[in-house]
mmCIF file of C-alpha atoms in Angstrom:
data_model
loop_
_atom_site.group_PDB
_atom_site.id
_atom_site.type_symbol
_atom_site.label_atom_id
_atom_site.label_comp_id
_atom_site.label_asym_id
_atom_site.label_seq_id
_atom_site.Cartn_x
_atom_site.Cartn_y
_atom_site.Cartn_z
ATOM 1 C CA MET L 1072 0.203 -0.172 0.097
ATOM 2 C CA LYS L 1073 2.900 2.521 0.972
ATOM 3 C CA LYS L 1074 4.522 1.673 -2.343
ATOM 4 C CA LEU L 1075 1.474 2.769 -4.175
ATOM 5 C CA ILE L 1076 1.234 5.739 -2.363
ATOM 6 C CA ILE L 1077 4.674 6.910 -3.195
ATOM 7 C CA CYS L 1078 4.153 5.712 -6.889
ATOM 8 C CA ALA L 1079 1.115 8.087 -7.362
ATOM 9 C CA LEU L 1080 3.125 10.777 -5.444
ATOM 10 C CA LEU L 1081 5.672 10.422 -7.930
ATOM 11 C CA LEU L 1082 3.659 10.350 -10.871
ATOM 12 C CA LEU L 1083 1.995 13.565 -9.988
ATOM 13 C CA LEU L 1084 4.739 15.183 -9.281
ATOM 14 C CA ALA L 1085 5.967 14.369 -12.872
ATOM 15 C CA PHE L 1086 2.893 15.628 -14.484
ATOM 16 C CA ALA L 1087 3.170 18.902 -12.687
ATOM 17 C CA PHE L 1088 6.876 18.848 -13.884
ATOM 18 C CA SER L 1089 5.890 18.231 -17.490
ATOM 19 C CA ALA L 1090 2.952 21.344 -17.247
ATOM 20 C CA CYS L 1091 5.325 23.839 -16.416
ATOM 21 C CA SER L 1092 8.360 23.030 -18.482
ATOM 22 C CA ASP L 1093 7.145 24.709 -21.526
ATOM 23 C CA ASP L 1094 7.154 28.089 -19.741
ATOM 24 C CA LYS L 1095 10.982 28.813 -19.819
ATOM 25 C CA GLY L 1096 10.815 32.342 -22.050
ATOM 26 C CA THR L 1097 12.785 30.438 -24.663
ATOM 27 C CA PRO L 1098 12.163 32.028 -28.407
ATOM 28 C CA THR L 1099 9.438 31.130 -30.721
ATOM 29 C CA PRO L 1100 10.499 30.727 -34.036
ATOM 30 C CA THR L 1101 8.633 32.374 -36.924
ATOM 31 C CA THR L 1102 8.266 29.797 -39.581
ATOM 32 C CA ARG L 1103 7.925 30.126 -43.186
ATOM 33 C CA ALA L 1104 6.100 27.762 -45.702
ATOM 34 C CA GLY L 1105 8.036 25.250 -47.102
ATOM 35 C CA ASP L 1106 10.947 25.357 -44.955
ATOM 36 C CA ALA L 1107 13.762 23.077 -45.572
ATOM 37 C CA SER L 1108 16.852 22.140 -43.709
ATOM 38 C CA PRO L 1109 18.516 25.776 -43.886
ATOM 39 C CA SER L 1110 21.800 25.648 -45.765
ATOM 40 C CA ALA L 1111 23.320 28.645 -43.311
ATOM 41 C CA THR L 1112 27.054 28.910 -42.873
ATOM 42 C CA VAL L 1113 27.515 30.291 -39.581
ATOM 43 C CA THR L 1114 31.233 31.068 -38.038
ATOM 44 C CA GLY L 1115 31.628 31.371 -34.193
ATOM 45 C CA ILE L 1116 28.150 31.181 -32.656
ATOM 46 C CA GLU L 1117 26.129 28.655 -31.357
ATOM 47 C CA ALA L 1118 22.779 28.071 -33.095
ATOM 48 C CA THR L 1119 20.352 25.528 -33.951
ATOM 49 C CA ASN L 1120 18.421 26.075 -37.212
ATOM 50 C CA PRO L 1121 19.782 29.576 -37.304
ATOM 51 C CA LEU L 1122 17.813 30.739 -40.728
ATOM 52 C CA PRO L 1123 14.553 29.650 -42.711
ATOM 53 C CA GLY L 1124 14.891 29.207 -46.291
ATOM 54 C CA GLY L 1125 11.754 28.572 -47.956
ATOM 55 C CA ALA L 1126 8.852 30.859 -49.265
ATOM 56 C CA MET L 1127 8.479 33.598 -46.655
ATOM 57 C CA ASN L 1128 4.881 33.699 -44.758
ATOM 58 C CA ILE L 1129 5.466 37.251 -42.453
ATOM 59 C CA SER L 1130 2.581 38.958 -43.696
ATOM 60 C CA THR L 1131 0.316 37.700 -41.231
ATOM 61 C CA PRO L 1132 0.595 39.862 -37.379
ATOM 62 C CA GLN L 1133 0.890 38.535 -34.322
ATOM 63 C CA THR L 1134 -1.743 39.581 -32.067
ATOM 64 C CA SER L 1135 -0.888 41.970 -29.516
ATOM 65 C CA VAL L 1136 -1.262 41.454 -25.859
ATOM 66 C CA ASP L 1137 -4.091 43.921 -25.435
ATOM 67 C CA ASP L 1138 -5.325 43.483 -29.232
ATOM 68 C CA THR L 1139 -5.176 47.123 -29.819
ATOM 69 C CA PRO L 1140 -3.571 48.497 -33.074
ATOM 70 C CA GLY L 1141 -0.674 50.562 -32.447
ATOM 71 C CA SER L 1142 -0.881 50.380 -28.332
ATOM 72 C CA THR L 1143 2.030 51.666 -26.466
ATOM 73 C CA PRO L 1144 4.594 48.787 -25.892
ATOM 74 C CA VAL L 1145 5.083 47.238 -22.797
ATOM 75 C CA THR L 1146 8.837 47.054 -21.748
ATOM 76 C CA GLU L 1147 8.816 44.219 -18.986
ATOM 77 C CA VAL L 1148 10.526 41.063 -20.017
ATOM 78 C CA ALA L 1149 10.855 37.788 -19.124
ATOM 79 C CA ASN L 1150 13.133 37.362 -15.730
ATOM 80 C CA GLU L 1151 15.430 35.312 -17.741
ATOM 81 C CA PRO L 1152 15.564 36.451 -21.367
ATOM 82 C CA SER L 1153 16.798 34.052 -23.830
ATOM 83 C CA LEU L 1154 20.086 35.370 -25.336
ATOM 84 C CA PRO L 1155 22.030 33.442 -28.240
ATOM 85 C CA GLN L 1156 25.782 32.540 -27.428
ATOM 86 C CA LEU L 1157 27.841 34.096 -29.949
ATOM 87 C CA ALA L 1158 31.609 34.668 -30.603
ATOM 88 C CA ALA L 1159 33.316 37.640 -29.325
ATOM 89 C CA GLY L 1160 32.976 40.356 -32.200
ATOM 90 C CA TRP L 1161 31.209 40.317 -35.310
ATOM 91 C CA THR L 1162 30.145 36.915 -36.533
ATOM 92 C CA LYS L 1163 29.628 36.670 -40.314
ATOM 93 C CA ILE L 1164 26.292 34.369 -41.385
ATOM 94 C CA GLU L 1165 25.508 33.472 -44.921
ATOM 95 C CA PRO L 1166 22.104 32.378 -44.477
ATOM 96 C CA GLY L 1167 21.727 30.928 -48.397
ATOM 97 C CA GLY L 1168 18.093 30.016 -49.069
ATOM 98 C CA GLU L 1169 16.506 32.508 -51.177
ATOM 99 C CA THR L 1170 18.772 35.456 -50.637
ATOM 100 C CA ILE L 1171 20.882 36.626 -53.368
ATOM 101 C CA CYS L 1172 22.764 39.872 -54.419
ATOM 102 C CA ALA L 1173 22.156 41.769 -57.629
ATOM 103 C CA ARG L 1174 24.373 39.910 -59.998
ATOM 104 C CA GLY L 1175 23.832 36.231 -58.308
ATOM 105 C CA THR L 1176 26.322 36.267 -55.676
ATOM 106 C CA PRO L 1177 25.831 35.472 -52.010
ATOM 107 C CA TYR L 1178 24.169 37.516 -49.149
ATOM 108 C CA ALA L 1179 25.764 37.696 -45.841
ATOM 109 C CA PHE L 1180 24.994 39.715 -42.891
ATOM 110 C CA TRP L 1181 26.725 40.206 -39.369
ATOM 111 C CA VAL L 1182 25.873 40.005 -35.750
ATOM 112 C CA ARG L 1183 27.602 40.995 -32.212
ATOM 113 C CA PRO L 1184 26.914 39.932 -28.776
ATOM 114 C CA GLY L 1185 25.785 42.339 -26.159
ATOM 115 C CA THR L 1186 25.312 42.654 -22.401
ATOM 116 C CA VAL L 1187 22.254 43.705 -22.169
ATOM 117 C CA ASN L 1188 18.841 42.238 -23.329
ATOM 118 C CA LYS L 1189 18.661 45.207 -26.401
ATOM 119 C CA LEU L 1190 19.006 44.894 -29.868
ATOM 120 C CA LEU L 1191 20.550 47.167 -32.451
ATOM 121 C CA VAL L 1192 19.180 46.690 -36.372
ATOM 122 C CA TYR L 1193 21.512 48.368 -38.475
ATOM 123 C CA PHE L 1194 20.652 48.468 -42.396
ATOM 124 C CA GLN L 1195 23.601 49.630 -44.473
ATOM 125 C CA GLY L 1196 23.683 52.375 -47.224
ATOM 126 C CA GLY L 1197 24.189 50.983 -50.422
ATOM 127 C CA GLY L 1198 22.058 53.106 -53.556
ATOM 128 C CA GLY L 1199 19.399 51.913 -55.857
ATOM 129 C CA CYS L 1200 18.863 51.489 -59.523
ATOM 130 C CA TRP L 1201 15.835 51.613 -61.622
ATOM 131 C CA ASN L 1202 16.668 51.079 -65.285
ATOM 132 C CA ALA L 1203 19.557 49.780 -67.675
ATOM 133 C CA GLU L 1204 21.722 52.759 -67.155
ATOM 134 C CA THR L 1205 21.475 52.709 -63.571
ATOM 135 C CA CYS L 1206 21.673 48.865 -63.199
ATOM 136 C CA ARG L 1207 24.448 48.176 -65.303
ATOM 137 C CA GLU L 1208 27.764 46.536 -64.252
ATOM 138 C CA GLY L 1209 30.031 48.936 -62.695
ATOM 139 C CA SER L 1210 27.060 51.604 -61.860
ATOM 140 C CA THR L 1211 28.173 54.127 -59.085
ATOM 141 C CA PHE L 1212 24.391 54.669 -58.296
ATOM 142 C CA PHE L 1213 24.151 51.154 -56.268
ATOM 143 C CA ASP L 1214 26.568 48.314 -54.141
ATOM 144 C CA ASP L 1215 25.838 45.117 -56.184
ATOM 145 C CA ALA L 1216 27.478 42.587 -53.844
ATOM 146 C CA VAL L 1217 28.651 41.952 -50.339
ATOM 147 C CA THR L 1218 32.483 41.932 -49.671
ATOM 148 C CA ALA L 1219 34.965 42.102 -47.181
ATOM 149 C CA GLN L 1220 34.672 45.744 -47.168
ATOM 150 C CA ASP L 1221 31.030 45.644 -46.422
ATOM 151 C CA GLY L 1222 31.641 44.455 -42.642
ATOM 152 C CA PRO L 1223 30.820 46.695 -39.605
ATOM 153 C CA GLN L 1224 34.336 45.773 -37.896
ATOM 154 C CA TYR L 1225 36.150 48.796 -38.838
ATOM 155 C CA GLN L 1226 33.101 51.448 -39.007
ATOM 156 C CA PRO L 1227 33.050 54.094 -36.598
ATOM 157 C CA GLY L 1228 29.793 55.846 -35.442
ATOM 158 C CA VAL L 1229 27.440 53.813 -33.688
ATOM 159 C CA LEU L 1230 28.831 50.567 -34.884
ATOM 160 C CA ASP L 1231 32.007 51.362 -33.016
ATOM 161 C CA MET L 1232 31.124 49.076 -29.991
ATOM 162 C CA ASP L 1233 34.525 50.062 -28.288
ATOM 163 C CA ASN L 1234 33.276 53.882 -28.229
ATOM 164 C CA LEU L 1235 32.084 54.788 -24.613
ATOM 165 C CA GLN L 1236 30.054 57.617 -25.827
ATOM 166 C CA ASN L 1237 27.933 55.033 -27.875
ATOM 167 C CA PRO L 1238 24.667 54.669 -27.005
ATOM 168 C CA PHE L 1239 24.410 51.300 -28.221
ATOM 169 C CA LYS L 1240 28.262 49.836 -26.871
ATOM 170 C CA ASP L 1241 26.201 47.301 -24.630
ATOM 171 C CA TYR L 1242 23.307 45.984 -27.422
ATOM 172 C CA TYR L 1243 23.137 42.798 -29.463
ATOM 173 C CA ALA L 1244 23.820 44.025 -33.105
ATOM 174 C CA LEU L 1245 22.585 42.998 -36.278
ATOM 175 C CA TYR L 1246 24.106 44.393 -39.627
ATOM 176 C CA MET L 1247 22.402 44.060 -42.697
ATOM 177 C CA PRO L 1248 24.840 44.851 -45.816
ATOM 178 C CA SER L 1249 22.921 46.435 -49.173
ATOM 179 C CA CYS L 1250 23.445 44.745 -52.426
ATOM 180 C CA THR L 1251 20.125 44.605 -54.590
ATOM 181 C CA GLY L 1252 19.608 48.254 -55.538
ATOM 182 C CA ASP L 1253 16.055 48.387 -53.976
ATOM 183 C CA VAL L 1254 16.222 50.089 -50.760
ATOM 184 C CA TYR L 1255 15.289 46.602 -49.051
ATOM 185 C CA MET L 1256 12.051 46.647 -50.386
ATOM 186 C CA GLY L 1257 12.135 44.522 -53.449
ATOM 187 C CA ASP L 1258 11.192 40.896 -54.123
ATOM 188 C CA LYS L 1259 11.590 40.159 -57.849
ATOM 189 C CA THR L 1260 14.254 39.457 -60.644
ATOM 190 C CA GLN L 1261 14.010 41.966 -63.270
ATOM 191 C CA THR L 1262 15.530 42.784 -66.534
ATOM 192 C CA TYR L 1263 15.993 46.259 -68.185
ATOM 193 C CA LYS L 1264 16.515 47.064 -71.855
ATOM 194 C CA GLY L 1265 18.804 49.749 -72.304
ATOM 195 C CA GLU L 1266 18.433 52.201 -75.313
ATOM 196 C CA ASP L 1267 21.161 50.018 -77.709
ATOM 197 C CA GLY L 1268 19.279 47.096 -76.864
ATOM 198 C CA THR L 1269 21.472 45.471 -74.068
ATOM 199 C CA GLU L 1270 19.940 43.916 -71.107
ATOM 200 C CA VAL L 1271 20.761 43.961 -67.614
ATOM 201 C CA THR L 1272 19.374 41.887 -65.093
ATOM 202 C CA ILE L 1273 19.003 42.545 -61.440
ATOM 203 C CA ASN L 1274 17.888 40.100 -58.151
ATOM 204 C CA HIS L 1275 15.855 43.102 -56.528
ATOM 205 C CA LYS L 1276 15.649 41.150 -53.388
ATOM 206 C CA GLY L 1277 16.225 43.125 -50.697
ATOM 207 C CA PHE L 1278 13.422 42.531 -48.414
ATOM 208 C CA VAL L 1279 14.110 38.776 -48.895
ATOM 209 C CA ASN L 1280 17.801 39.570 -48.089
ATOM 210 C CA GLY L 1281 16.618 41.968 -44.928
ATOM 211 C CA SER L 1282 14.154 39.185 -43.665
ATOM 212 C CA SER L 1283 16.927 36.863 -43.402
ATOM 213 C CA GLY L 1284 18.470 38.953 -40.776
ATOM 214 C CA THR L 1285 15.332 39.518 -38.977
ATOM 215 C CA GLU L 1286 14.021 36.318 -38.804
ATOM 216 C CA TRP L 1287 17.406 35.283 -37.283
ATOM 217 C CA VAL L 1288 16.921 37.697 -34.530
ATOM 218 C CA TYR L 1289 12.743 36.443 -34.277
ATOM 219 C CA GLU L 1290 14.386 32.943 -33.614
ATOM 220 C CA HIS L 1291 17.130 33.886 -31.164
ATOM 221 C CA PHE L 1292 15.698 36.511 -28.905
ATOM 222 C CA SER L 1293 12.130 36.035 -27.320
ATOM 223 C CA SER L 1294 11.544 39.188 -25.321
ATOM 224 C CA PRO L 1295 14.035 41.997 -26.036
ATOM 225 C CA GLU L 1296 13.665 44.933 -23.666
ATOM 226 C CA SER L 1297 14.172 47.649 -26.896
ATOM 227 C CA VAL L 1298 15.046 47.538 -30.451
ATOM 228 C CA PHE L 1299 16.373 50.498 -32.062
ATOM 229 C CA VAL L 1300 16.236 50.032 -35.862
ATOM 230 C CA THR L 1301 18.107 52.223 -37.912
ATOM 231 C CA GLY L 1302 20.357 52.704 -41.163
ATOM 232 C CA CYS L 1303 21.966 55.163 -43.703
ATOM 233 C CA SER L 1304 21.014 55.871 -47.120
ATOM 234 C CA ALA L 1305 19.159 52.965 -48.796
ATOM 235 C CA GLY L 1306 19.255 51.584 -45.101
ATOM 236 C CA SER L 1307 17.222 54.595 -44.121
ATOM 237 C CA VAL L 1308 14.387 53.525 -46.419
ATOM 238 C CA GLY L 1309 15.391 49.991 -44.979
ATOM 239 C CA SER L 1310 14.527 50.718 -41.564
ATOM 240 C CA ILE L 1311 11.245 52.144 -41.947
ATOM 241 C CA THR L 1312 10.281 49.234 -44.075
ATOM 242 C CA PHE L 1313 11.084 46.619 -41.663
ATOM 243 C CA ALA L 1314 10.317 48.867 -38.260
ATOM 244 C CA PRO L 1315 6.674 47.415 -38.613
ATOM 245 C CA TYR L 1316 7.705 43.779 -38.698
ATOM 246 C CA LEU L 1317 10.056 44.227 -35.609
ATOM 247 C CA ILE L 1318 7.256 46.074 -33.582
ATOM 248 C CA ASN L 1319 4.668 43.736 -34.638
ATOM 249 C CA HIS L 1320 6.923 40.613 -33.868
ATOM 250 C CA TYR L 1321 7.735 42.252 -30.270
ATOM 251 C CA PRO L 1322 4.570 43.720 -29.210
ATOM 252 C CA LYS L 1323 6.044 43.820 -25.306
ATOM 253 C CA SER L 1324 9.379 45.458 -26.563
ATOM 254 C CA ARG L 1325 9.833 49.337 -27.206
ATOM 255 C CA VAL L 1326 11.135 49.581 -30.841
ATOM 256 C CA THR L 1327 12.026 53.003 -32.174
ATOM 257 C CA GLN L 1328 12.887 53.519 -36.051
ATOM 258 C CA LEU L 1329 15.548 56.232 -36.987
ATOM 259 C CA GLY L 1330 16.262 56.900 -40.777
ATOM 260 C CA ASP L 1331 19.480 58.258 -41.775
ATOM 261 C CA SER L 1332 20.109 60.138 -44.928
ATOM 262 C CA LEU L 1333 17.617 58.865 -47.246
ATOM 263 C CA ALA L 1334 14.149 61.054 -46.936
ATOM 264 C CA TYR L 1335 13.160 59.247 -50.629
ATOM 265 C CA VAL L 1336 11.972 62.130 -51.727
ATOM 266 C CA PHE L 1337 11.254 62.863 -55.787
ATOM 267 C CA ASP L 1338 9.654 65.497 -57.830
ATOM 268 C CA HIS L 1339 6.679 62.934 -58.458
ATOM 269 C CA PRO L 1340 4.942 59.955 -56.857
ATOM 270 C CA VAL L 1341 6.616 56.877 -58.024
ATOM 271 C CA ASP L 1342 6.113 53.136 -58.785
ATOM 272 C CA LEU L 1343 8.069 50.782 -56.633
ATOM 273 C CA GLN L 1344 5.742 47.808 -57.834
ATOM 274 C CA THR L 1345 6.518 47.089 -61.634
ATOM 275 C CA ASP L 1346 10.563 46.767 -61.160
ATOM 276 C CA TRP L 1347 11.005 45.720 -57.871
ATOM 277 C CA ALA L 1348 7.493 44.308 -56.286
ATOM 278 C CA ALA L 1349 7.966 46.213 -53.294
ATOM 279 C CA HIS L 1350 4.097 46.935 -52.416
ATOM 280 C CA ASP L 1351 3.765 43.197 -52.072
ATOM 281 C CA ASN L 1352 5.972 43.842 -48.829
ATOM 282 C CA PHE L 1353 4.267 46.369 -47.308
ATOM 283 C CA PRO L 1354 2.418 45.344 -43.842
ATOM 284 C CA SER L 1355 -0.770 44.063 -45.269
ATOM 285 C CA TRP L 1356 -2.426 44.349 -41.437
ATOM 286 C CA ILE L 1357 -1.583 48.425 -41.837
ATOM 287 C CA PRO L 1358 -4.811 49.612 -43.861
ATOM 288 C CA ASP L 1359 -3.645 53.064 -44.981
ATOM 289 C CA MET L 1360 -0.785 50.965 -46.972
ATOM 290 C CA ALA L 1361 -3.889 49.711 -49.340
ATOM 291 C CA GLU L 1362 -4.455 53.423 -50.079
ATOM 292 C CA ILE L 1363 -0.916 53.527 -51.578
ATOM 293 C CA ALA L 1364 -1.201 52.310 -54.805
ATOM 294 C CA PRO L 1365 1.694 51.411 -57.638
ATOM 295 C CA GLY L 1366 2.552 54.717 -59.075
ATOM 296 C CA GLU L 1367 1.377 56.715 -56.544
ATOM 297 C CA PHE L 1368 3.882 56.041 -53.499
ATOM 298 C CA THR L 1369 5.480 59.025 -51.467
ATOM 299 C CA ILE L 1370 7.901 58.178 -48.577
ATOM 300 C CA ALA L 1371 5.712 60.939 -46.562
ATOM 301 C CA ARG L 1372 2.546 58.409 -46.971
ATOM 302 C CA PHE L 1373 4.526 55.270 -46.009
ATOM 303 C CA TYR L 1374 6.115 56.909 -42.727
ATOM 304 C CA THR L 1375 2.468 58.236 -42.249
ATOM 305 C CA ALA L 1376 0.856 54.748 -42.446
ATOM 306 C CA ILE L 1377 3.178 53.227 -40.302
ATOM 307 C CA ALA L 1378 3.239 56.047 -37.554
ATOM 308 C CA ARG L 1379 -0.337 56.348 -36.997
ATOM 309 C CA PHE L 1380 -0.975 52.609 -36.975
ATOM 310 C CA TYR L 1381 1.629 52.479 -33.997
ATOM 311 C CA PRO L 1382 0.794 56.117 -32.205
ATOM 312 C CA GLY L 1383 2.714 54.653 -29.060
ATOM 313 C CA TYR L 1384 6.294 54.114 -31.131
ATOM 314 C CA THR L 1385 8.527 56.974 -32.248
ATOM 315 C CA PHE L 1386 9.532 57.051 -36.101
ATOM 316 C CA SER L 1387 12.148 59.675 -37.137
ATOM 317 C CA GLN L 1388 14.852 61.002 -39.846
ATOM 318 C CA PHE L 1389 18.027 62.977 -39.986
ATOM 319 C CA ASN L 1390 19.140 64.511 -43.011
ATOM 320 C CA SER L 1391 21.754 67.361 -43.907
ATOM 321 C CA ALA L 1392 19.934 70.168 -45.288
ATOM 322 C CA HIS L 1393 21.774 70.205 -48.685
ATOM 323 C CA ASP L 1394 22.633 66.226 -48.693
ATOM 324 C CA ALA L 1395 24.691 65.856 -52.278
ATOM 325 C CA VAL L 1396 23.741 62.588 -52.722
ATOM 326 C CA GLN L 1397 20.389 62.574 -52.243
ATOM 327 C CA GLN L 1398 20.109 65.443 -54.673
ATOM 328 C CA ARG L 1399 22.167 63.167 -56.989
ATOM 329 C CA PHE L 1400 19.464 60.731 -56.907
ATOM 330 C CA TYR L 1401 16.537 63.141 -56.740
ATOM 331 C CA PHE L 1402 17.443 64.712 -60.160
ATOM 332 C CA ALA L 1403 18.826 61.408 -62.024
ATOM 333 C CA ALA L 1404 14.841 60.363 -61.128
ATOM 334 C CA ALA L 1405 13.167 63.107 -62.108
ATOM 335 C CA LEU L 1406 10.617 63.593 -65.002
ATOM 336 C CA PRO L 1407 12.017 65.305 -68.022
ATOM 337 C CA SER L 1408 9.322 67.673 -67.723
ATOM 338 C CA PRO L 1409 8.936 69.973 -66.011
ATOM 339 C CA THR L 1410 11.930 70.922 -64.234
ATOM 340 C CA PRO L 1411 12.242 69.568 -60.913
ATOM 341 C CA GLY L 1412 12.133 72.316 -58.206
ATOM 342 C CA PRO L 1413 14.968 72.579 -55.401
ATOM 343 C CA TRP L 1414 15.390 69.413 -53.373
ATOM 344 C CA GLU L 1415 15.634 71.365 -50.135
ATOM 345 C CA ASP L 1416 11.844 72.290 -50.916
ATOM 346 C CA ALA L 1417 11.043 68.586 -51.352
ATOM 347 C CA LEU L 1418 12.723 67.843 -48.212
ATOM 348 C CA ALA L 1419 10.834 70.242 -46.178
ATOM 349 C CA ALA L 1420 7.701 69.258 -47.510
ATOM 350 C CA SER L 1421 7.854 65.722 -46.982
ATOM 351 C CA LEU L 1422 9.316 66.176 -43.007
ATOM 352 C CA GLY L 1423 6.339 68.723 -42.774
ATOM 353 C CA GLU L 1424 3.609 66.662 -43.885
ATOM 354 C CA ILE L 1425 4.644 63.261 -41.920
ATOM 355 C CA ALA L 1426 4.806 66.011 -38.565
ATOM 356 C CA ALA L 1427 1.575 67.553 -39.571
ATOM 357 C CA ASN L 1428 -0.087 63.957 -39.675
ATOM 358 C CA ALA L 1429 1.739 61.909 -37.148
ATOM 359 C CA PRO L 1430 2.584 63.610 -33.852
ATOM 360 C CA ASN L 1431 5.151 60.373 -32.657
ATOM 361 C CA PHE L 1432 7.450 61.634 -35.997
ATOM 362 C CA ARG L 1433 10.836 63.355 -35.059
ATOM 363 C CA SER L 1434 13.254 65.124 -37.496
ATOM 364 C CA TYR L 1435 16.823 66.250 -36.799
ATOM 365 C CA VAL L 1436 18.092 68.402 -40.072
ATOM 366 C CA ALA L 1437 21.573 69.662 -39.963
ATOM 367 C CA GLY L 1438 23.520 71.955 -42.115
ATOM 368 C CA GLY L 1439 26.086 70.857 -44.951
ATOM 369 C CA ASP L 1440 25.836 68.605 -47.751
ATOM 370 C CA GLN L 1441 27.171 65.402 -45.809
ATOM 371 C CA HIS L 1442 25.734 62.016 -46.592
ATOM 372 C CA CYS L 1443 24.856 59.661 -43.873
ATOM 373 C CA ILE L 1444 25.609 60.376 -40.196
ATOM 374 C CA THR L 1445 25.426 57.050 -38.397
ATOM 375 C CA PRO L 1446 28.766 55.416 -39.524
ATOM 376 C CA ARG L 1447 30.622 58.574 -39.160
ATOM 377 C CA GLN L 1448 32.716 59.465 -35.956
ATOM 378 C CA ASP L 1449 30.890 63.002 -36.300
ATOM 379 C CA PHE L 1450 27.952 61.426 -35.071
ATOM 380 C CA TYR L 1451 29.112 61.657 -31.869
ATOM 381 C CA THR L 1452 30.107 65.897 -32.324
ATOM 382 C CA ARG L 1453 27.436 67.138 -34.318
ATOM 383 C CA GLU L 1454 25.344 69.467 -32.791
ATOM 384 C CA VAL L 1455 22.153 72.003 -33.842
ATOM 385 C CA ASN L 1456 20.839 74.595 -31.939
ATOM 386 C CA GLY L 1457 22.491 73.641 -28.555
ATOM 387 C CA VAL L 1458 21.671 69.729 -29.070
ATOM 388 C CA ARG L 1459 24.037 67.220 -29.735
ATOM 389 C CA LEU L 1460 22.801 64.576 -32.141
ATOM 390 C CA ARG L 1461 24.181 61.657 -30.208
ATOM 391 C CA ASP L 1462 22.301 62.695 -26.902
ATOM 392 C CA TRP L 1463 19.264 63.147 -29.062
ATOM 393 C CA VAL L 1464 19.402 59.504 -30.680
ATOM 394 C CA ASP L 1465 20.334 58.340 -26.871
ATOM 395 C CA ASP L 1466 17.047 60.109 -25.882
ATOM 396 C CA LEU L 1467 15.143 58.214 -28.765
ATOM 397 C CA ALA L 1468 16.695 54.889 -27.724
ATOM 398 C CA ASN L 1469 15.711 55.072 -24.118
ATOM 399 C CA GLY L 1470 12.216 55.831 -24.911
ATOM 400 C CA ARG L 1471 12.664 59.490 -23.694
ATOM 401 C CA ASP L 1472 10.643 62.626 -25.406
ATOM 402 C CA VAL L 1473 12.451 64.641 -27.996
ATOM 403 C CA GLU L 1474 11.533 67.648 -29.948
ATOM 404 C CA SER L 1475 12.413 67.989 -33.416
ATOM 405 C CA VAL L 1476 15.577 69.914 -34.594
ATOM 406 C CA HIS L 1477 16.144 71.983 -37.685
ATOM 407 C CA CYS L 1478 18.996 74.108 -38.592
ATOM 408 C CA VAL L 1479 18.007 77.599 -38.676
ATOM 409 C CA GLN L 1480 20.931 78.809 -41.136
ATOM 410 C CA CYS L 1481 21.675 75.468 -42.387
ATOM 411 C CA ASP L 1482 25.116 76.606 -44.166
ATOM 412 C CA ALA L 1483 25.203 75.722 -47.566
ATOM 413 C CA PRO L 1484 28.118 73.483 -49.154
#
């Protein structure tokens, strides 16, 4: 009889233990339809099935805790968050699968360990192309491959994790290079024909490549306290493109976005669908996205739709008032007639439209014609109206309210 009682107690204890063992704060991977065993190449990292490799199925949002669209994020995290075990320094990962660069070479991204449960997601600059001339071999309009020179190891600014002033020095970091000429929005292989009949085929797969990095993050971070998503030039657009996906996946985390030096303004609304299939990758759960038809895209409408859907989050931009690189793309993509107005006017109109329609949008405009600031050393020294950019970004990252900062005289080059 005594043995029967002991056995019964042991069975009850075993049942209680098994019922609690699933609640450990471990990450739940985001899966994609048709996943097979991925062929990711990973160096210096302990990871199981680090990347998916099949057709993406990430357009269906996860329901937030209170089921209210755009609700204010909750920053409480699990007592023992699951963090990946990474080798010191930057680790290069070649995800394989459907990832690819413009002319068929492999894609890769880098990750780095931190000491706090916070994430920096950084999208590299790399230009863009949209016709046979801008996409041709040797084009100076965009970067078409990931090479050793694209690595973040030796870059200054927010990527210098040894700088004691860096607001992100203790963060885990994901660094996404650019190599597809579509500002991280595309998922299409397109052939362009030149005036002389020559053809140029480009893999506009920036959204696929960017998703490979965010999927890795989803798999390895269950509940980050905060996520700061940023990037310069093409990466500026990448940061706002992927911000709603990060917010959707981490409804309890504070997610903040900063686009650096690509206001993405033109003299006319543009078509991002025909060549890049970009509209297929817009967050489908945001109703106002459906109102942006191909040929009617403006970055102001895009930012506004996202910011209004997520009023509890902050979205922002940095620009130089006379950015020479942005002006080059602005005039290269302009309609032949009428003559486009000044880029500075288009920048002011775009920032003003977003701010007027989204109270949670902030902007910082400095003088001069420099392109990109986050991967530069003067990220720590640039100051406008007595506000140092480094401190402004630090306040953004830590959830403190900031005001927009615009230069008054805005020195021309």
